[in-house]
Amino acid sequence: MAFDFKKEYKEFYLPPKKPGIVDVPKMHYIAVDGKGDPNEPEGEYKEAIGLLYAIAFTIKMSYKGKHKIDGYFPYVVPPLEGLWKQDGGQGIDFGHKERFEWTSMMRLPDFVTEEEFDWAIREAIEKKKRDFSKVKYFTYREGLCVQCMHIGSYDSEPDTIRMMNDFIREQGYAGDFSASRLHHEIYLSDPRRTATEKLRTVIRQPILKA
């Protein structure tokens, strides 16, 4: 049975629809930074997703080749995630997606070191004949956050965020956005195959004790 991060770490990937507080530990990712509206058909965001999946599956399928990664175990590729900010990082205005600055990313198993990441980049370049210089090895310690499951359109996320903000105020917390603590989304549904009203997205935001 392949290891599935979503099932093994439900507190981070499958939260309830009601907000809750979570302390997120250090995790390793492959990531691509970019700017602009993620809905642009030929934009940076679409390119970034392609780059991430190519590297993710290079690592996942490495056991079939000559290169053996120490500690490797079969696993399900974790879902796509995104860190989002605008104008320095103080919250999000969904009405101006053209101002988004984002980090698109996918979690790595702990056995993937920076050295193994470098191997995967070289391997992908050789096999795909494509430029992967935008992809980086990214370590992120998120810390104290509020999160919940959002069901429906990405454009209706502000309603869920208002509910999250009401919850943290009631619990004695406040938002804690900064250049390194950002609005975070985890995409559990493929929008190409899922009805908009059924899309599942984990929304997570940084907080501190008020």
Coordinates of C-alpha atoms in Angstrom, one line a residue:
M1 CA 0.0 0.0 0.0
A2 CA 1.5 3.3 -1.1
F3 CA 1.9 5.9 1.7
D4 CA -0.7 8.7 1.3
F5 CA 0.1 12.0 3.1
K6 CA -3.5 13.0 3.0
K7 CA -4.7 10.0 4.9
E8 CA -1.7 9.7 7.3
Y9 CA -1.7 13.5 8.2
K10 CA -5.4 14.2 8.2
E11 CA -5.0 17.1 10.6
F12 CA -3.1 19.0 7.8
Y13 CA -5.0 17.8 4.7
L14 CA -8.5 16.9 5.7
P15 CA -9.8 19.4 8.2
P16 CA -13.5 19.9 8.9
K17 CA -15.5 22.7 7.3
K18 CA -15.5 24.5 10.7
P19 CA -12.3 26.5 11.5
G20 CA -9.7 25.0 13.8
I21 CA -6.2 25.9 15.1
V22 CA -3.2 23.8 14.0
D23 CA 0.6 24.0 14.6
V24 CA 2.2 23.0 11.3
P25 CA 5.7 21.6 11.5
K26 CA 8.6 22.0 9.1
M27 CA 8.0 20.3 5.7
H28 CA 10.0 20.1 2.5
Y29 CA 8.6 21.0 -0.9
I30 CA 9.4 21.4 -4.5
A31 CA 8.3 24.9 -5.4
V32 CA 8.1 27.6 -8.1
D33 CA 7.7 31.3 -7.5
G34 CA 5.7 33.5 -9.8
K35 CA 3.3 36.4 -10.3
G36 CA 0.0 37.1 -12.0
D37 CA -3.5 35.8 -12.4
P38 CA -3.5 31.9 -12.0
N39 CA -6.4 31.7 -14.5
E40 CA -4.4 33.0 -17.5
P41 CA -4.3 30.2 -20.0
E42 CA -0.7 30.8 -21.0
G43 CA 0.4 32.4 -17.7
E44 CA 3.3 31.6 -15.3
Y45 CA 1.0 29.7 -13.0
K46 CA 0.1 27.0 -15.6
E47 CA 3.8 26.6 -16.5
A48 CA 4.7 26.2 -12.8
I49 CA 2.3 23.4 -12.3
G50 CA 3.7 21.5 -15.3
L51 CA 7.2 21.9 -13.9
L52 CA 6.2 20.7 -10.5
Y53 CA 4.5 17.6 -11.7
A54 CA 7.4 16.7 -13.9
I55 CA 9.8 16.7 -11.0
A56 CA 7.4 15.1 -8.6
F57 CA 6.9 12.1 -10.8
T58 CA 10.6 11.9 -11.6
I59 CA 11.2 11.4 -7.9
K60 CA 8.2 9.1 -7.4
M61 CA 9.2 6.8 -10.3
S62 CA 12.9 6.8 -9.5
Y63 CA 12.7 3.3 -8.2
K64 CA 12.3 2.0 -11.7
G65 CA 15.6 3.4 -12.8
K66 CA 19.3 2.9 -11.9
H67 CA 19.3 5.7 -9.4
K68 CA 18.2 4.5 -6.0
I69 CA 17.2 7.0 -3.3
D70 CA 18.1 6.0 0.2
G71 CA 15.0 5.4 2.4
Y72 CA 12.7 5.5 -0.6
F73 CA 9.2 4.0 -0.1
P74 CA 6.1 3.9 -2.4
Y75 CA 3.9 6.9 -2.0
V76 CA 1.0 8.9 -3.5
V77 CA 2.2 12.3 -4.9
P78 CA 0.8 14.9 -2.4
P79 CA -1.6 17.5 -3.6
L80 CA -0.7 20.8 -5.2
E81 CA -0.4 23.7 -2.7
G82 CA 0.0 27.5 -3.0
L83 CA 1.2 30.4 -0.9
W84 CA -0.4 33.7 -2.0
K85 CA 0.3 37.3 -1.3
Q86 CA -0.2 40.8 -2.7
D87 CA 1.6 44.1 -2.1
G88 CA 3.9 42.9 0.6
G89 CA 1.9 40.1 2.1
Q90 CA -0.9 41.8 4.2
G91 CA -3.9 39.7 3.2
I92 CA -5.5 38.9 -0.1
D93 CA -7.8 40.9 -2.4
F94 CA -9.5 38.3 -4.6
G95 CA -10.8 41.0 -6.8
H96 CA -7.3 41.8 -8.2
K97 CA -5.8 38.5 -9.1
E98 CA -3.4 40.2 -11.5
R99 CA -1.6 41.4 -8.4
F100 CA -1.0 38.0 -7.0
E101 CA 2.5 36.8 -6.0
W102 CA 2.6 33.1 -5.4
T103 CA 4.7 30.1 -4.6
S104 CA 3.2 27.0 -6.2
M105 CA 4.5 23.8 -4.4
M106 CA 4.2 20.1 -3.7
R107 CA 5.3 18.4 -0.5
L108 CA 8.2 16.0 -0.6
P109 CA 8.8 12.9 1.4
D110 CA 11.5 13.4 4.0
F111 CA 13.8 11.0 2.2
V112 CA 14.2 13.6 -0.6
T113 CA 17.3 15.6 0.4
E114 CA 18.6 18.6 -1.5
E115 CA 21.1 16.2 -3.2
E116 CA 18.3 14.0 -4.4
F117 CA 16.3 17.0 -5.6
D118 CA 19.4 18.1 -7.6
W119 CA 19.5 14.6 -9.2
A120 CA 15.8 14.8 -10.1
I121 CA 16.3 18.2 -11.8
R122 CA 19.2 16.8 -13.9
E123 CA 17.2 13.7 -14.7
A124 CA 14.1 15.7 -15.8
I125 CA 16.2 18.0 -17.9
E126 CA 17.8 15.1 -19.7
K127 CA 14.5 13.2 -20.3
K128 CA 12.1 16.1 -20.9
K129 CA 14.6 18.5 -22.7
R130 CA 13.0 21.3 -20.8
D131 CA 14.3 24.2 -18.5
F132 CA 13.6 23.4 -14.9
S133 CA 15.7 26.2 -13.4
K134 CA 12.6 27.8 -11.8
V135 CA 12.0 24.8 -9.6
K136 CA 13.6 25.0 -6.1
Y137 CA 13.9 22.9 -3.0
F138 CA 11.9 24.7 -0.3
T139 CA 11.7 24.1 3.4
Y140 CA 8.8 25.8 5.2
R141 CA 8.0 25.9 8.9
E142 CA 4.5 27.3 9.0
G143 CA 3.8 27.3 12.7
L144 CA 0.5 28.4 14.3
C145 CA -2.4 28.7 11.9
V146 CA -6.2 28.7 11.5
Q147 CA -7.5 26.4 8.8
C148 CA -10.7 24.8 7.5
M149 CA -12.0 23.0 4.4
H150 CA -13.6 25.3 1.8
I151 CA -16.2 23.7 -0.5
G152 CA -17.0 25.4 -3.8
S153 CA -15.6 28.0 -6.1
Y154 CA -12.2 29.6 -5.5
D155 CA -14.0 32.9 -5.9
S156 CA -16.2 32.2 -2.9
E157 CA -13.2 31.8 -0.6
P158 CA -13.7 35.3 1.0
D159 CA -16.9 34.0 2.7
T160 CA -14.9 31.1 4.3
I161 CA -12.1 33.5 5.3
R162 CA -14.5 35.8 7.0
M163 CA -15.8 32.8 9.0
M164 CA -12.1 32.0 9.9
N165 CA -11.5 35.5 11.0
D166 CA -14.5 35.6 13.2
F167 CA -13.4 32.3 14.8
I168 CA -9.9 33.5 15.6
R169 CA -11.2 36.7 17.2
E170 CA -13.5 34.7 19.4
Q171 CA -10.6 32.4 20.4
G172 CA -8.3 35.4 21.3
Y173 CA -6.0 35.2 18.2
A174 CA -5.2 37.6 15.4
G175 CA -3.8 37.3 11.8
D176 CA 0.0 37.3 11.6
F177 CA 0.8 37.9 7.9
S178 CA 4.3 38.8 6.9
A179 CA 6.7 38.2 4.0
S180 CA 7.2 34.6 5.3
R181 CA 3.8 33.9 6.8
L182 CA 1.2 33.8 4.0
H183 CA -2.3 32.8 2.9
H184 CA -2.0 29.1 2.1
E185 CA -4.2 26.8 0.0
I186 CA -4.1 23.1 -0.6
Y187 CA -6.0 21.8 -3.6
L188 CA -7.7 18.4 -3.0
S189 CA -9.8 18.5 -6.2
D190 CA -8.9 18.6 -9.9
P191 CA -10.9 21.6 -11.3
R192 CA -10.8 19.9 -14.8
R193 CA -12.7 16.9 -13.4
T194 CA -14.7 18.3 -10.5
A195 CA -17.9 20.4 -10.5
T196 CA -17.2 23.9 -9.2
E197 CA -19.6 23.6 -6.3
K198 CA -17.8 20.4 -5.2
L199 CA -14.2 21.6 -5.2
R200 CA -12.4 21.0 -1.9
T201 CA -9.7 23.4 -0.9
V202 CA -7.9 23.6 2.5
I203 CA -7.5 27.3 3.4
R204 CA -4.8 28.1 6.0
Q205 CA -3.7 31.4 7.4
P206 CA -1.1 32.4 10.0
I207 CA -2.1 33.6 13.4
L208 CA -0.8 34.6 16.8
K209 CA -2.2 35.1 20.3
A210 CA -3.8 38.5 20.4

